Amino acid sequence: MRTKRWEPDRSSVLFVERKSPARAPDAFWSEGPPLLPGWFTALATPFENGGISQKAFPNLVALQIEQGTRGFVACSAIGEAEILTPQERALLIRIAVEAAGRVPLVAATGTNCTRETIALTQAAQAAGAAAALIVTPYNSDPSQERLYRHYWEITRSVDLPLIIGIDPPSSGVDLCSETLARLAEIPSIIAAEDTVGGHPGLAAKSFLRQRDFFQLSGNDDSCVLFRMAGGHGSISVVANAVPKPWAEMHRACDVGDWGRAAAIERRLLPLLKALRLEPNPAPIKYALSSLRPWFRPNMRLPLTPVSYDTATAIVEALKGLDLIY
């Protein structure tokens, strides 16, 4: 017998039916439908003397804005969220919000516990985040119905636009197309990030045309192809180090100049390849430290700095881009 799928009880006093998506700051919205910026940087977290560098982090945000980045994600896996305390998460968001001004800051708040995710998302909103990125609950192997209920409960409990993070290799959990389509009908869920580079639910776009729903690439290697297929932007790792060419690539995509976009992507391929030699964030932090003396590549255990061979490959790639000599 097929199990009846769960749907929220609209007769319950606990059910809150939103007539429109939760509103973020004006940078997220224009007159009419909600609009996301085309490209975000998943910010690396600088450490110094055992804590967060409160000098290097705003410097990184300011540099990104100066070179064309349109939005940020703080406290993601690239930002080493799993080894940050709740207080450090809130501090990072506050620093980024203050440094970014009207450029939107998205807080990554997803965990494998619905209650904890809600608490982190509420704290992120209090700290000034414009939206939340919530990855599928990792290491818990929930059914598709439980995934739906996880996200629905979060939307009922917080008043922020939400972006679903789909990252099966890291989380061990995937969303099927049907579940993603159902989630896309919830007004405050405004986008999905595909870190694999070919999620079937994002490829089948027909259901997404029912309402404004944005598709973001989380895979730097295939970003231009993703944009050509109809994607709206990206959440990038490599943009930490090369925000200007990454922004130029997206601007070319925005106007349909696919030749220029592909040429920029080809130029970045050696760096992208070098950054894949070891799991991030260690490689991107080393690249940043090679370009910006004020950013140190310090890591917190159990994460460690890159090996000599990886460091050499990153430096050679940066030299090929004429970024260091």
XYZ file of N, CA and C in Angstrom, residues 61-179:
357
model
N 35.142 41.025 2.777
C 33.828 41.457 2.285
C 33.970 42.725 1.443
N 34.749 43.693 1.935
C 34.924 44.957 1.208
C 35.578 44.726 -0.155
N 36.579 43.849 -0.194
C 37.244 43.533 -1.459
C 36.261 42.907 -2.445
N 35.429 42.005 -1.965
C 34.446 41.357 -2.828
C 33.486 42.379 -3.440
N 33.002 43.287 -2.633
C 32.073 44.307 -3.134
C 32.762 45.190 -4.167
N 33.980 45.586 -3.865
C 34.745 46.449 -4.771
C 34.935 45.797 -6.139
N 35.049 44.467 -6.164
C 35.336 43.777 -7.420
C 34.102 43.123 -8.043
N 32.905 43.488 -7.564
C 31.703 43.142 -8.304
C 30.821 42.059 -7.750
N 31.131 41.499 -6.567
C 30.284 40.460 -5.996
C 28.942 41.056 -5.576
N 27.869 40.327 -5.817
C 26.526 40.845 -5.558
C 25.848 40.253 -4.329
N 26.496 39.339 -3.660
C 25.912 38.757 -2.465
C 26.897 37.809 -1.806
N 26.646 37.482 -0.559
C 27.560 36.646 0.214
C 26.803 35.551 0.935
N 27.520 34.456 1.193
C 27.022 33.412 2.081
C 28.054 33.238 3.181
N 27.623 33.385 4.420
C 28.504 33.199 5.568
C 28.108 31.935 6.316
N 29.091 31.347 6.982
C 28.865 30.175 7.848
C 28.479 28.924 7.058
N 28.914 28.824 5.821
C 28.700 27.603 5.044
C 29.813 26.615 5.366
N 29.831 25.489 4.665
C 30.922 24.527 4.851
C 32.266 25.162 4.513
N 32.277 26.044 3.501
C 33.516 26.751 3.154
C 33.931 27.680 4.280
N 32.963 28.196 5.022
C 33.256 29.036 6.169
C 33.507 28.259 7.446
N 33.617 26.917 7.334
C 33.920 26.028 8.464
C 32.869 26.121 9.565
N 31.612 26.145 9.161
C 30.520 26.340 10.112
C 30.482 25.273 11.200
N 30.857 24.032 10.851
C 30.724 22.942 11.816
C 31.656 23.083 13.005
N 32.693 23.919 12.877
C 33.609 24.094 14.014
C 33.506 25.500 14.588
N 32.445 26.225 14.226
C 32.184 27.536 14.822
C 31.187 27.386 15.960
N 31.376 28.159 16.996
C 30.385 28.197 18.067
C 29.199 29.041 17.610
N 28.031 28.889 18.258
C 26.901 29.759 17.912
C 27.243 31.242 18.035
N 28.059 31.579 19.014
C 28.453 32.973 19.186
C 29.319 33.447 18.019
N 30.204 32.565 17.536
C 31.055 32.931 16.403
C 30.233 33.062 15.123
N 29.241 32.208 14.954
C 28.348 32.321 13.792
C 27.669 33.687 13.778
N 27.100 34.065 14.923
C 26.409 35.354 15.012
C 27.378 36.508 14.769
N 28.603 36.393 15.297
C 29.609 37.438 15.098
C 29.958 37.590 13.623
N 30.174 36.464 12.922
C 30.486 36.516 11.492
C 29.381 37.213 10.706
N 28.140 36.867 11.006
C 27.013 37.456 10.281
C 26.937 38.952 10.543
N 27.108 39.353 11.809
C 27.048 40.784 12.136
C 28.153 41.559 11.443
N 29.377 40.995 11.438
C 30.496 41.666 10.770
C 30.219 41.796 9.281
N 29.746 40.710 8.671
C 29.491 40.721 7.226
C 28.379 41.691 6.873
N 27.305 41.705 7.668
C 26.186 42.613 7.396
C 26.656 44.064 7.475
N 27.434 44.370 8.505
C 27.925 45.738 8.667
C 28.852 46.139 7.524
N 29.732 45.216 7.113
C 30.676 45.522 6.039
C 30.006 45.566 4.672
N 28.951 44.766 4.490
C 28.319 44.643 3.175
C 27.344 45.767 2.873
N 26.807 46.410 3.890
C 25.819 47.453 3.634
C 24.564 46.868 3.029
N 24.207 47.336 1.834
C 22.980 46.875 1.186
C 23.194 45.629 0.322
N 24.408 45.137 0.244
C 24.648 43.885 -0.472
C 24.159 42.740 0.418
N 23.277 41.870 -0.063
C 22.644 40.875 0.805
C 23.600 39.810 1.324
N 23.392 39.466 2.574
C 24.159 38.427 3.242
C 23.237 37.259 3.563
N 23.576 36.082 3.051
C 22.828 34.862 3.313
C 23.582 34.052 4.364
N 22.875 33.598 5.384
C 23.489 32.774 6.417
C 23.183 31.311 6.157
N 24.215 30.474 6.146
C 24.016 29.035 6.034
C 23.708 28.496 7.429
N 22.521 27.941 7.606
C 22.071 27.543 8.942
C 21.601 26.095 9.021
N 21.775 25.328 7.967
C 21.258 23.967 7.940
C 22.052 23.013 8.814
N 21.345 22.161 9.555
C 21.957 21.081 10.329
C 21.123 19.817 10.101
N 21.462 18.750 10.807
C 20.679 17.527 10.687
C 19.567 17.458 11.731
N 19.313 18.573 12.406
C 18.269 18.649 13.425
C 17.354 19.821 13.102
N 16.070 19.579 12.924
C 15.134 20.640 12.565
C 15.106 21.729 13.623
N 15.051 21.347 14.880
C 14.976 22.335 15.958
C 16.221 23.213 15.998
N 17.396 22.594 15.844
C 18.640 23.372 15.858
C 18.718 24.297 14.645
N 18.262 23.813 13.489
C 18.265 24.643 12.288
C 17.371 25.865 12.476
N 16.219 25.669 13.077
C 15.315 26.790 13.343
C 15.985 27.796 14.269
N 16.621 27.310 15.330
C 17.275 28.208 16.286
C 18.399 29.002 15.613
N 19.214 28.322 14.783
C 20.304 29.010 14.096
C 19.763 30.026 13.091
N 18.672 29.685 12.425
C 18.094 30.601 11.438
C 17.490 31.819 12.129
N 16.827 31.622 13.253
C 16.299 32.753 14.007
C 17.423 33.651 14.502
N 18.528 33.054 14.953
C 19.674 33.835 15.403
C 20.305 34.603 14.241
N 20.351 33.965 13.066
C 20.903 34.634 11.885
C 20.052 35.827 11.489
N 18.742 35.669 11.561
C 17.861 36.786 11.247
C 18.077 37.936 12.240
N 18.206 37.601 13.517
C 18.437 38.625 14.532
C 19.758 39.349 14.307
N 20.744 38.625 13.736
C 22.046 39.230 13.466
C 22.062 40.054 12.184
N 20.987 39.985 11.386
C 20.889 40.838 10.205
C 20.929 40.140 8.874
N 20.909 38.797 8.850
C 20.948 38.076 7.571
C 19.706 38.379 6.745
N 19.892 38.419 5.425
C 18.786 38.702 4.510
C 18.039 37.443 4.107
N 18.683 36.285 4.215
C 18.081 35.007 3.837
C 18.901 33.902 4.484
N 18.409 32.680 4.376
C 19.122 31.537 4.944
C 19.289 30.451 3.889
N 20.462 29.853 3.869
C 20.754 28.695 3.017
C 20.711 27.465 3.906
N 19.811 26.527 3.575
C 19.612 25.368 4.449
C 19.814 24.090 3.647
N 20.919 23.417 3.923
C 21.237 22.172 3.240
C 20.332 21.067 3.758
N 20.116 20.048 2.944
C 19.340 18.903 3.397
C 19.996 18.301 4.646
N 19.200 17.852 5.625
C 19.762 17.364 6.900
C 20.664 16.155 6.692
N 21.928 16.322 6.998
C 22.955 15.338 6.677
C 22.995 14.189 7.688
N 23.469 13.056 7.206
C 23.731 11.870 8.033
C 22.506 11.343 8.779
N 21.306 11.694 8.307
C 20.108 11.225 9.009
C 19.218 10.355 8.136
N 19.494 10.306 6.837
C 18.775 9.445 5.898
C 17.255 9.581 6.011
N 16.719 10.814 5.960
C 15.265 10.968 6.053
C 14.581 10.600 4.740
N 13.315 10.201 4.840
C 12.526 9.954 3.635
C 12.196 11.290 2.981
N 11.659 11.226 1.757
C 11.278 12.455 1.060
C 10.178 13.205 1.830
N 9.253 12.464 2.435
C 8.204 13.118 3.222
C 8.787 13.827 4.427
N 9.760 13.197 5.066
C 10.383 13.828 6.234
C 11.195 15.040 5.818
N 11.803 14.987 4.651
C 12.512 16.168 4.145
C 11.534 17.327 3.934
N 10.389 17.008 3.340
C 9.388 18.055 3.120
C 8.945 18.661 4.453
N 8.671 17.808 5.422
C 8.217 18.310 6.717
C 9.308 19.106 7.414
N 10.556 18.724 7.258
C 11.687 19.469 7.821
C 11.670 20.917 7.325
N 11.602 21.079 6.008
C 11.627 22.438 5.450
C 10.338 23.194 5.756
N 9.202 22.492 5.710
C 7.951 23.177 5.999
C 7.935 23.712 7.426
N 8.439 22.925 8.373
C 8.471 23.364 9.765
C 9.377 24.584 9.924
N 10.474 24.628 9.182
C 11.367 25.787 9.243
C 10.667 27.032 8.706
N 9.991 26.898 7.571
C 9.297 28.076 7.008
C 8.200 28.556 7.939
N 7.603 27.653 8.716
C 6.547 28.039 9.648
C 7.102 28.782 10.855
N 8.395 28.574 11.116
C 8.984 29.068 12.361
C 9.856 30.300 12.194
N 10.231 30.618 10.964
C 11.103 31.775 10.744
C 10.509 32.666 9.654
N 10.962 33.882 9.606
C 10.426 34.846 8.649
C 11.552 35.357 7.751
N 12.221 34.436 7.108
C 13.295 34.763 6.173
C 13.068 34.005 4.874
N 13.466 34.582 3.730
C 13.520 33.782 2.507
C 14.536 32.655 2.674
N 14.226 31.485 2.134
C 15.087 30.325 2.304
C 15.579 29.822 0.953
N 16.829 29.364 0.935
C 17.435 28.706 -0.214
C 17.746 27.276 0.197
N 17.282 26.312 -0.574
C 17.553 24.902 -0.280
C 18.922 24.533 -0.842
N 19.750 23.934 -0.011
C 21.050 23.460 -0.463
C 20.996 21.976 -0.776
N 21.303 21.614 -2.019
C 21.270 20.209 -2.451
C 22.703 19.749 -2.676
N 23.222 18.932 -1.768
C 24.625 18.536 -1.816
C 24.768 17.076 -1.390
N 24.281 16.135 -2.224
C 24.316 14.720 -1.839
C 25.701 14.181 -1.471
N 26.787 14.548 -2.176
C 28.085 13.989 -1.793
C 28.502 14.347 -0.372
N 28.148 15.537 0.091
C 28.541 15.968 1.430
C 27.525 15.581 2.494
N 26.241 15.741 2.175
C 25.208 15.501 3.181
C 24.725 14.061 3.206
N 24.907 13.343 2.089
C 24.380 11.987 1.998
C 22.880 11.935 1.800
N 22.279 13.093 1.499
C 20.823 13.178 1.348
C 20.511 13.923 0.056
N 19.581 13.392 -0.723
C 19.179 14.037 -1.965
C 17.691 14.352 -1.915
N 17.278 15.298 -2.743
C 15.870 15.638 -2.916
C 15.420 15.139 -4.282
N 14.321 14.412 -4.325
C 13.807 14.000 -5.623
C 13.062 15.178 -6.253
N 12.818 15.085 -7.557
C 12.183 16.179 -8.287
C 10.811 16.522 -7.723
N 10.043 15.497 -7.341
C 8.706 15.742 -6.825
C 8.750 16.532 -5.521
N 9.674 16.176 -4.632
C 9.787 16.889 -3.361
C 10.228 18.325 -3.581
